[in-house]
Amino acid sequence: MSSPFDEARQLIRASIEQCFSRDWVVKQPDGKEHKIQGYIKHQSRDGHTIQRLLTSSYLPPLSTMMVKGKCYCLVHSGYNHGQVKHESQLQREYLLNLSKAGGKHDFSEF
């Protein structure tokens, strides 16, 4: 049995996904493709544009996805801050790094 807080969190997550999300295909490291719901958020920081995938789905390290014909490696943004405890309880954030540069050893170089 879930608590009222858990039920409210699920309703908020569903509302966010319904308003902003679309279907994406993510390729896992073992080669299997997995369909998820999420949206891409563009953000400028220090003169660089950073793209993040926001989703409620858990994605294994070294997953990739295609966006506008480019292959991106998905890196969990919790590792970017060095602490996973700052992660939202509603959405997981993954940095989109071009697969040729940016992400190595499952963390971001940004």
Tab-separated table of N, CA, C and O in Angstrom:
chain	number	residue	atom	x	y	z
A	1	MET	N	0.851	-1.181	0.000
A	1	MET	CA	0.000	0.000	0.000
A	1	MET	C	0.892	1.238	0.000
A	1	MET	O	1.803	1.363	0.793
A	2	SER	N	0.615	2.139	-0.897
A	2	SER	CA	1.430	3.353	-0.979
A	2	SER	C	0.815	4.466	-0.129
A	2	SER	O	-0.387	4.516	0.111
A	3	SER	N	1.669	5.378	0.276
A	3	SER	CA	1.231	6.493	1.109
A	3	SER	C	0.616	7.589	0.239
A	3	SER	O	0.822	7.613	-0.973
A	4	PRO	N	-0.127	8.514	0.842
A	4	PRO	CA	-0.672	9.644	0.076
A	4	PRO	C	0.441	10.458	-0.609
A	4	PRO	O	0.256	10.970	-1.710
A	5	PHE	N	1.598	10.550	0.049
A	5	PHE	CA	2.721	11.273	-0.557
A	5	PHE	C	3.182	10.569	-1.834
A	5	PHE	O	3.426	11.213	-2.860
A	6	ASP	N	3.326	9.244	-1.799
A	6	ASP	CA	3.733	8.482	-2.982
A	6	ASP	C	2.715	8.615	-4.106
A	6	ASP	O	3.082	8.749	-5.275
A	7	GLU	N	1.445	8.595	-3.761
A	7	GLU	CA	0.396	8.761	-4.762
A	7	GLU	C	0.446	10.150	-5.387
A	7	GLU	O	0.299	10.305	-6.604
A	8	ALA	N	0.663	11.182	-4.582
A	8	ALA	CA	0.776	12.544	-5.096
A	8	ALA	C	1.995	12.677	-6.004
A	8	ALA	O	1.924	13.311	-7.061
A	9	ARG	N	3.110	12.075	-5.615
A	9	ARG	CA	4.316	12.116	-6.433
A	9	ARG	C	4.067	11.443	-7.786
A	9	ARG	O	4.498	11.951	-8.818
A	10	GLN	N	3.348	10.328	-7.803
A	10	GLN	CA	3.034	9.649	-9.057
A	10	GLN	C	2.137	10.503	-9.946
A	10	GLN	O	2.315	10.553	-11.168
A	11	LEU	N	1.178	11.222	-9.343
A	11	LEU	CA	0.305	12.104	-10.121
A	11	LEU	C	1.084	13.271	-10.731
A	11	LEU	O	0.859	13.653	-11.879
A	12	ILE	N	2.000	13.843	-9.953
A	12	ILE	CA	2.824	14.941	-10.472
A	12	ILE	C	3.700	14.447	-11.606
A	12	ILE	O	3.818	15.090	-12.650
A	13	ARG	N	4.344	13.296	-11.425
A	13	ARG	CA	5.196	12.713	-12.463
A	13	ARG	C	4.396	12.457	-13.740
A	13	ARG	O	4.829	12.800	-14.838
A	14	ALA	N	3.192	11.907	-13.607
A	14	ALA	CA	2.346	11.631	-14.772
A	14	ALA	C	1.938	12.923	-15.472
A	14	ALA	O	1.908	12.992	-16.705
A	15	SER	N	1.650	13.965	-14.684
A	15	SER	CA	1.270	15.252	-15.262
A	15	SER	C	2.423	15.875	-16.045
A	15	SER	O	2.234	16.387	-17.151
A	16	ILE	N	3.622	15.831	-15.487
A	16	ILE	CA	4.804	16.368	-16.180
A	16	ILE	C	5.029	15.617	-17.480
A	16	ILE	O	5.248	16.221	-18.536
A	17	GLU	N	4.961	14.293	-17.420
A	17	GLU	CA	5.186	13.492	-18.624
A	17	GLU	C	4.122	13.746	-19.678
A	17	GLU	O	4.418	13.819	-20.860
A	18	GLN	N	2.876	13.907	-19.262
A	18	GLN	CA	1.803	14.153	-20.211
A	18	GLN	C	1.964	15.503	-20.906
A	18	GLN	O	1.718	15.638	-22.089
A	19	CYS	N	2.399	16.515	-20.178
A	19	CYS	CA	2.512	17.865	-20.736
A	19	CYS	C	3.761	18.053	-21.600
A	19	CYS	O	3.714	18.751	-22.603
A	20	PHE	N	4.893	17.478	-21.207
A	20	PHE	CA	6.149	17.811	-21.847
A	20	PHE	C	6.829	16.661	-22.589
A	20	PHE	O	7.679	16.889	-23.433
A	21	SER	N	6.488	15.443	-22.266
A	21	SER	CA	7.255	14.304	-22.763
A	21	SER	C	6.831	13.842	-24.140
A	21	SER	O	5.757	14.164	-24.630
A	22	ARG	N	7.729	13.052	-24.709
A	22	ARG	CA	7.449	12.327	-25.934
A	22	ARG	C	8.206	11.009	-25.839
A	22	ARG	O	9.018	10.804	-24.952
A	23	ASP	N	7.936	10.118	-26.759
A	23	ASP	CA	8.616	8.827	-26.764
A	23	ASP	C	10.022	8.966	-27.340
A	23	ASP	O	10.225	9.648	-28.347
A	24	TRP	N	10.970	8.327	-26.691
A	24	TRP	CA	12.350	8.268	-27.146
A	24	TRP	C	12.798	6.811	-27.137
A	24	TRP	O	12.350	6.027	-26.300
A	25	VAL	N	13.693	6.472	-28.044
A	25	VAL	CA	14.270	5.128	-28.061
A	25	VAL	C	15.699	5.243	-27.551
A	25	VAL	O	16.497	6.011	-28.081
A	26	VAL	N	15.995	4.484	-26.506
A	26	VAL	CA	17.321	4.483	-25.895
A	26	VAL	C	17.944	3.119	-26.129
A	26	VAL	O	17.302	2.089	-25.949
A	27	LYS	N	19.196	3.133	-26.564
A	27	LYS	CA	19.921	1.890	-26.769
A	27	LYS	C	20.775	1.628	-25.536
A	27	LYS	O	21.617	2.453	-25.167
A	28	GLN	N	20.537	0.496	-24.892
A	28	GLN	CA	21.273	0.140	-23.691
A	28	GLN	C	22.631	-0.455	-24.068
A	28	GLN	O	22.834	-0.864	-25.216
A	29	PRO	N	23.580	-0.507	-23.128
A	29	PRO	CA	24.918	-1.014	-23.438
A	29	PRO	C	24.936	-2.442	-23.990
A	29	PRO	O	25.820	-2.787	-24.757
A	30	ASP	N	23.934	-3.252	-23.637
A	30	ASP	CA	23.885	-4.622	-24.147
A	30	ASP	C	23.294	-4.708	-25.551
A	30	ASP	O	23.146	-5.788	-26.112
A	31	GLY	N	22.940	-3.559	-26.144
A	31	GLY	CA	22.434	-3.505	-27.509
A	31	GLY	C	20.921	-3.512	-27.621
A	31	GLY	O	20.379	-3.295	-28.705
A	32	LYS	N	20.219	-3.746	-26.533
A	32	LYS	CA	18.760	-3.754	-26.561
A	32	LYS	C	18.233	-2.332	-26.608
A	32	LYS	O	18.782	-1.435	-25.980
A	33	GLU	N	17.151	-2.151	-27.381
A	33	GLU	CA	16.514	-0.842	-27.454
A	33	GLU	C	15.342	-0.809	-26.481
A	33	GLU	O	14.632	-1.791	-26.307
A	34	HIS	N	15.168	0.343	-25.856
A	34	HIS	CA	14.159	0.514	-24.810
A	34	HIS	C	13.429	1.829	-25.079
A	34	HIS	O	14.066	2.859	-25.296
A	35	LYS	N	12.098	1.814	-25.098
A	35	LYS	CA	11.318	3.030	-25.315
A	35	LYS	C	11.017	3.669	-23.961
A	35	LYS	O	10.584	2.999	-23.030
A	36	ILE	N	11.266	4.978	-23.861
A	36	ILE	CA	11.013	5.716	-22.629
A	36	ILE	C	10.202	6.962	-22.942
A	36	ILE	O	10.094	7.377	-24.091
A	37	GLN	N	9.660	7.569	-21.911
A	37	GLN	CA	8.998	8.872	-21.988
A	37	GLN	C	9.938	9.891	-21.359
A	37	GLN	O	10.506	9.643	-20.294
A	38	GLY	N	10.117	11.022	-22.003
A	38	GLY	CA	10.964	12.058	-21.439
A	38	GLY	C	10.957	13.294	-22.309
A	38	GLY	O	10.335	13.329	-23.362
A	39	TYR	N	11.661	14.310	-21.860
A	39	TYR	CA	11.789	15.530	-22.662
A	39	TYR	C	13.195	16.083	-22.510
A	39	TYR	O	13.880	15.815	-21.526
A	40	ILE	N	13.610	16.828	-23.520
A	40	ILE	CA	14.954	17.399	-23.530
A	40	ILE	C	14.861	18.869	-23.149
A	40	ILE	O	14.068	19.625	-23.694
A	41	LYS	N	15.689	19.242	-22.207
A	41	LYS	CA	15.748	20.617	-21.712
A	41	LYS	C	17.085	21.208	-22.162
A	41	LYS	O	18.136	20.609	-21.959
A	42	HIS	N	17.034	22.362	-22.809
A	42	HIS	CA	18.240	23.067	-23.236
A	42	HIS	C	18.575	24.121	-22.192
A	42	HIS	O	17.696	24.830	-21.711
A	43	GLN	N	19.848	24.236	-21.862
A	43	GLN	CA	20.269	25.181	-20.831
A	43	GLN	C	21.626	25.743	-21.221
A	43	GLN	O	22.504	25.013	-21.661
A	44	SER	N	21.806	27.040	-21.058
A	44	SER	CA	23.104	27.661	-21.315
A	44	SER	C	23.814	27.899	-20.001
A	44	SER	O	23.224	28.409	-19.048
A	45	ARG	N	25.081	27.495	-19.979
A	45	ARG	CA	25.883	27.697	-18.779
A	45	ARG	C	27.314	27.958	-19.216
A	45	ARG	O	27.884	27.198	-19.980
A	46	ASP	N	27.884	29.045	-18.736
A	46	ASP	CA	29.263	29.421	-19.047
A	46	ASP	C	29.515	29.474	-20.554
A	46	ASP	O	30.560	29.055	-21.035
A	47	GLY	N	28.529	29.966	-21.304
A	47	GLY	CA	28.690	30.100	-22.743
A	47	GLY	C	28.506	28.815	-23.525
A	47	GLY	O	28.656	28.794	-24.733
A	48	HIS	N	28.195	27.726	-22.862
A	48	HIS	CA	27.971	26.448	-23.522
A	48	HIS	C	26.510	26.062	-23.386
A	48	HIS	O	25.896	26.294	-22.343
A	49	THR	N	25.956	25.475	-24.437
A	49	THR	CA	24.603	24.964	-24.369
A	49	THR	C	24.658	23.514	-23.911
A	49	THR	O	25.377	22.703	-24.492
A	50	ILE	N	23.923	23.227	-22.873
A	50	ILE	CA	23.875	21.881	-22.310
A	50	ILE	C	22.476	21.342	-22.543
A	50	ILE	O	21.492	22.035	-22.332
A	51	GLN	N	22.400	20.103	-22.992
A	51	GLN	CA	21.120	19.442	-23.171
A	51	GLN	C	20.980	18.347	-22.125
A	51	GLN	O	21.921	17.610	-21.871
A	52	ARG	N	19.803	18.269	-21.536
A	52	ARG	CA	19.526	17.250	-20.533
A	52	ARG	C	18.251	16.513	-20.913
A	52	ARG	O	17.292	17.130	-21.355
A	53	LEU	N	18.275	15.218	-20.701
A	53	LEU	CA	17.078	14.405	-20.854
A	53	LEU	C	16.470	14.246	-19.476
A	53	LEU	O	17.135	13.786	-18.549
A	54	LEU	N	15.218	14.645	-19.315
A	54	LEU	CA	14.498	14.470	-18.055
A	54	LEU	C	13.475	13.371	-18.252
A	54	LEU	O	12.660	13.427	-19.179
A	55	THR	N	13.536	12.357	-17.411
A	55	THR	CA	12.659	11.200	-17.513
A	55	THR	C	12.478	10.587	-16.137
A	55	THR	O	13.307	10.778	-15.255
A	56	SER	N	11.409	9.838	-15.972
A	56	SER	CA	11.224	9.107	-14.724
A	56	SER	C	11.839	7.715	-14.829
A	56	SER	O	11.916	6.999	-13.843
A	57	SER	N	12.307	7.342	-16.011
A	57	SER	CA	12.894	6.019	-16.232
A	57	SER	C	14.335	5.964	-15.751
A	57	SER	O	15.074	6.942	-15.868
A	58	TYR	N	14.711	4.801	-15.233
A	58	TYR	CA	16.107	4.562	-14.894
A	58	TYR	C	16.804	4.054	-16.151
A	58	TYR	O	16.321	3.134	-16.809
A	59	LEU	N	17.940	4.654	-16.494
A	59	LEU	CA	18.715	4.224	-17.656
A	59	LEU	C	20.077	3.738	-17.189
A	59	LEU	O	20.751	4.431	-16.424
A	60	PRO	N	20.496	2.560	-17.650
A	60	PRO	CA	21.796	2.052	-17.222
A	60	PRO	C	22.933	2.920	-17.743
A	60	PRO	O	22.790	3.595	-18.769
A	61	PRO	N	24.066	2.916	-17.053
A	61	PRO	CA	25.225	3.679	-17.522
A	61	PRO	C	25.609	3.279	-18.944
A	61	PRO	O	25.449	2.134	-19.339
A	62	LEU	N	26.109	4.244	-19.697
A	62	LEU	CA	26.571	4.079	-21.077
A	62	LEU	C	25.445	3.824	-22.070
A	62	LEU	O	25.686	3.306	-23.156
A	63	SER	N	24.218	4.223	-21.739
A	63	SER	CA	23.117	4.159	-22.700
A	63	SER	C	23.296	5.275	-23.714
A	63	SER	O	23.902	6.307	-23.421
A	64	THR	N	22.754	5.089	-24.918
A	64	THR	CA	22.857	6.103	-25.971
A	64	THR	C	21.482	6.340	-26.590
A	64	THR	O	20.586	5.503	-26.474
A	65	MET	N	21.342	7.479	-27.248
A	65	MET	CA	20.118	7.772	-27.991
A	65	MET	C	20.420	8.716	-29.142
A	65	MET	O	21.411	9.458	-29.112
A	66	MET	N	19.573	8.671	-30.155
A	66	MET	CA	19.713	9.528	-31.322
A	66	MET	C	18.767	10.722	-31.177
A	66	MET	O	17.593	10.555	-30.859
A	67	VAL	N	19.312	11.918	-31.400
A	67	VAL	CA	18.528	13.147	-31.385
A	67	VAL	C	18.940	13.952	-32.612
A	67	VAL	O	20.108	14.316	-32.762
A	68	LYS	N	17.980	14.190	-33.500
A	68	LYS	CA	18.219	14.954	-34.732
A	68	LYS	C	19.424	14.426	-35.501
A	68	LYS	O	20.286	15.187	-35.953
A	69	GLY	N	19.514	13.108	-35.621
A	69	GLY	CA	20.559	12.481	-36.414
A	69	GLY	C	21.920	12.371	-35.748
A	69	GLY	O	22.873	11.910	-36.363
A	70	LYS	N	22.034	12.779	-34.500
A	70	LYS	CA	23.301	12.686	-33.779
A	70	LYS	C	23.157	11.702	-32.627
A	70	LYS	O	22.134	11.675	-31.952
A	71	CYS	N	24.209	10.915	-32.392
A	71	CYS	CA	24.194	9.930	-31.320
A	71	CYS	C	24.773	10.561	-30.048
A	71	CYS	O	25.858	11.137	-30.065
A	72	TYR	N	24.026	10.458	-28.968
A	72	TYR	CA	24.445	11.019	-27.685
A	72	TYR	C	24.578	9.906	-26.649
A	72	TYR	O	23.754	8.998	-26.588
A	73	CYS	N	25.595	10.039	-25.829
A	73	CYS	CA	25.779	9.165	-24.676
A	73	CYS	C	25.066	9.840	-23.501
A	73	CYS	O	25.221	11.039	-23.290
A	74	LEU	N	24.273	9.067	-22.765
A	74	LEU	CA	23.526	9.618	-21.644
A	74	LEU	C	24.310	9.405	-20.358
A	74	LEU	O	24.669	8.292	-20.010
A	75	VAL	N	24.573	10.493	-19.667
A	75	VAL	CA	25.359	10.450	-18.438
A	75	VAL	C	24.506	11.013	-17.321
A	75	VAL	O	24.025	12.142	-17.411
A	76	HIS	N	24.307	10.234	-16.284
A	76	HIS	CA	23.458	10.658	-15.169
A	76	HIS	C	24.026	11.934	-14.558
A	76	HIS	O	25.185	11.992	-14.182
A	77	SER	N	23.211	12.985	-14.471
A	77	SER	CA	23.726	14.282	-14.024
A	77	SER	C	24.037	14.313	-12.538
A	77	SER	O	24.711	15.222	-12.073
A	78	GLY	N	23.578	13.348	-11.759
A	78	GLY	CA	23.946	13.284	-10.345
A	78	GLY	C	25.444	13.142	-10.170
A	78	GLY	O	26.030	13.659	-9.227
A	79	TYR	N	26.093	12.460	-11.110
A	79	TYR	CA	27.537	12.301	-11.059
A	79	TYR	C	28.254	13.615	-11.358
A	79	TYR	O	29.363	13.829	-10.934
A	80	ASN	N	27.583	14.486	-12.101
A	80	ASN	CA	28.162	15.783	-12.437
A	80	ASN	C	28.411	16.611	-11.183
A	80	ASN	O	29.373	17.338	-11.088
A	81	HIS	N	27.527	16.502	-10.201
A	81	HIS	CA	27.664	17.265	-8.969
A	81	HIS	C	28.465	16.517	-7.918
A	81	HIS	O	28.734	17.044	-6.856
A	82	GLY	N	28.811	15.273	-8.205
A	82	GLY	CA	29.578	14.488	-7.253
A	82	GLY	C	28.742	13.890	-6.140
A	82	GLY	O	29.233	13.146	-5.314
A	83	GLN	N	27.467	14.208	-6.120
A	83	GLN	CA	26.581	13.696	-5.075
A	83	GLN	C	25.234	13.371	-5.699
A	83	GLN	O	24.603	14.232	-6.282
A	84	VAL	N	24.803	12.147	-5.560
A	84	VAL	CA	23.516	11.747	-6.112
A	84	VAL	C	22.363	12.223	-5.237
A	84	VAL	O	21.239	12.305	-5.662
A	85	LYS	N	22.629	12.625	-3.995
A	85	LYS	CA	21.553	13.010	-3.082
A	85	LYS	C	20.799	14.261	-3.527
A	85	LYS	O	19.719	14.530	-3.032
A	86	HIS	N	21.325	15.040	-4.473
A	86	HIS	CA	20.639	16.232	-4.964
A	86	HIS	C	19.628	15.906	-6.060
A	86	HIS	O	18.987	16.785	-6.579
A	87	GLU	N	19.486	14.647	-6.403
A	87	GLU	CA	18.592	14.234	-7.479
A	87	GLU	C	17.134	14.449	-7.085
A	87	GLU	O	16.742	14.225	-5.954
A	88	SER	N	16.331	14.851	-8.050
A	88	SER	CA	14.905	15.033	-7.837
A	88	SER	C	14.237	13.684	-7.593
A	88	SER	O	14.648	12.670	-8.138
A	89	GLN	N	13.206	13.681	-6.798
A	89	GLN	CA	12.438	12.462	-6.582
A	89	GLN	C	11.393	12.270	-7.672
A	89	GLN	O	10.745	11.235	-7.728
A	90	LEU	N	11.222	13.268	-8.535
A	90	LEU	CA	10.233	13.165	-9.602
A	90	LEU	C	10.849	12.805	-10.944
A	90	LEU	O	10.272	12.051	-11.706
A	91	GLN	N	11.984	13.360	-11.254
A	91	GLN	CA	12.607	13.158	-12.561
A	91	GLN	C	14.081	12.838	-12.386
A	91	GLN	O	14.728	13.354	-11.484
A	92	ARG	N	14.603	12.025	-13.278
A	92	ARG	CA	16.044	11.794	-13.348
A	92	ARG	C	16.571	12.634	-14.502
A	92	ARG	O	15.923	12.761	-15.533
A	93	GLU	N	17.750	13.206	-14.324
A	93	GLU	CA	18.358	14.026	-15.373
A	93	GLU	C	19.598	13.337	-15.910
A	93	GLU	O	20.433	12.874	-15.148
A	94	TYR	N	19.684	13.299	-17.228
A	94	TYR	CA	20.842	12.726	-17.903
A	94	TYR	C	21.404	13.768	-18.860
A	94	TYR	O	20.656	14.356	-19.641
A	95	LEU	N	22.692	14.027	-18.772
A	95	LEU	CA	23.341	14.925	-19.715
A	95	LEU	C	23.482	14.222	-21.052
A	95	LEU	O	23.788	13.032	-21.100
A	96	LEU	N	23.269	14.948	-22.132
A	96	LEU	CA	23.457	14.401	-23.467
A	96	LEU	C	24.824	14.844	-23.960
A	96	LEU	O	25.039	16.036	-24.205
A	97	ASN	N	25.736	13.907	-24.076
A	97	ASN	CA	27.076	14.176	-24.594
A	97	ASN	C	27.218	13.494	-25.937
A	97	ASN	O	26.868	12.320	-26.068
A	98	LEU	N	27.754	14.234	-26.921
A	98	LEU	CA	28.014	13.587	-28.201
A	98	LEU	C	28.865	12.357	-27.947
A	98	LEU	O	29.823	12.407	-27.167
A	99	SER	N	28.523	11.263	-28.573
A	99	SER	CA	29.206	10.009	-28.263
A	99	SER	C	30.684	10.030	-28.633
A	99	SER	O	31.459	9.255	-28.108
A	100	LYS	N	31.109	10.954	-29.504
A	100	LYS	CA	32.522	11.055	-29.864
A	100	LYS	C	33.328	11.827	-28.836
A	100	LYS	O	34.532	11.741	-28.802
A	101	ALA	N	32.651	12.615	-27.994
A	101	ALA	CA	33.362	13.425	-26.997
A	101	ALA	C	32.461	13.672	-25.809
A	101	ALA	O	31.254	13.599	-25.916
A	102	GLY	N	33.058	13.963	-24.669
A	102	GLY	CA	32.285	14.387	-23.507
A	102	GLY	C	32.166	13.373	-22.409
A	102	GLY	O	32.583	13.626	-21.311
A	103	GLY	N	31.580	12.219	-22.654
A	103	GLY	CA	31.359	11.267	-21.576
A	103	GLY	C	32.341	10.123	-21.610
A	103	GLY	O	32.495	9.459	-22.619
A	104	LYS	N	33.030	9.909	-20.532
A	104	LYS	CA	33.947	8.790	-20.408
A	104	LYS	C	33.767	8.185	-19.028
A	104	LYS	O	33.582	8.896	-18.050
A	105	HIS	N	33.831	6.898	-18.947
A	105	HIS	CA	33.778	6.191	-17.679
A	105	HIS	C	32.530	6.549	-16.879
A	105	HIS	O	32.560	6.652	-15.672
A	106	ASP	N	31.410	6.779	-17.583
A	106	ASP	CA	30.109	7.025	-16.966
A	106	ASP	C	30.033	8.312	-16.153
A	106	ASP	O	29.297	8.414	-15.204
A	107	PHE	N	30.811	9.337	-16.495
A	107	PHE	CA	30.596	10.640	-15.884
A	107	PHE	C	30.866	11.721	-16.922
A	107	PHE	O	31.516	11.495	-17.925
A	108	SER	N	30.350	12.884	-16.674
A	108	SER	CA	30.470	13.970	-17.622
A	108	SER	C	31.755	14.747	-17.395
A	108	SER	O	32.197	14.930	-16.275
A	109	GLU	N	32.324	15.226	-18.501
A	109	GLU	CA	33.512	16.056	-18.395
A	109	GLU	C	33.152	17.531	-18.338
A	109	GLU	O	34.024	18.374	-18.296
A	110	PHE	N	31.852	17.886	-18.356
A	110	PHE	CA	31.447	19.277	-18.260
A	110	PHE	C	31.503	19.726	-16.834
A	110	PHE	O	31.160	19.052	-15.938
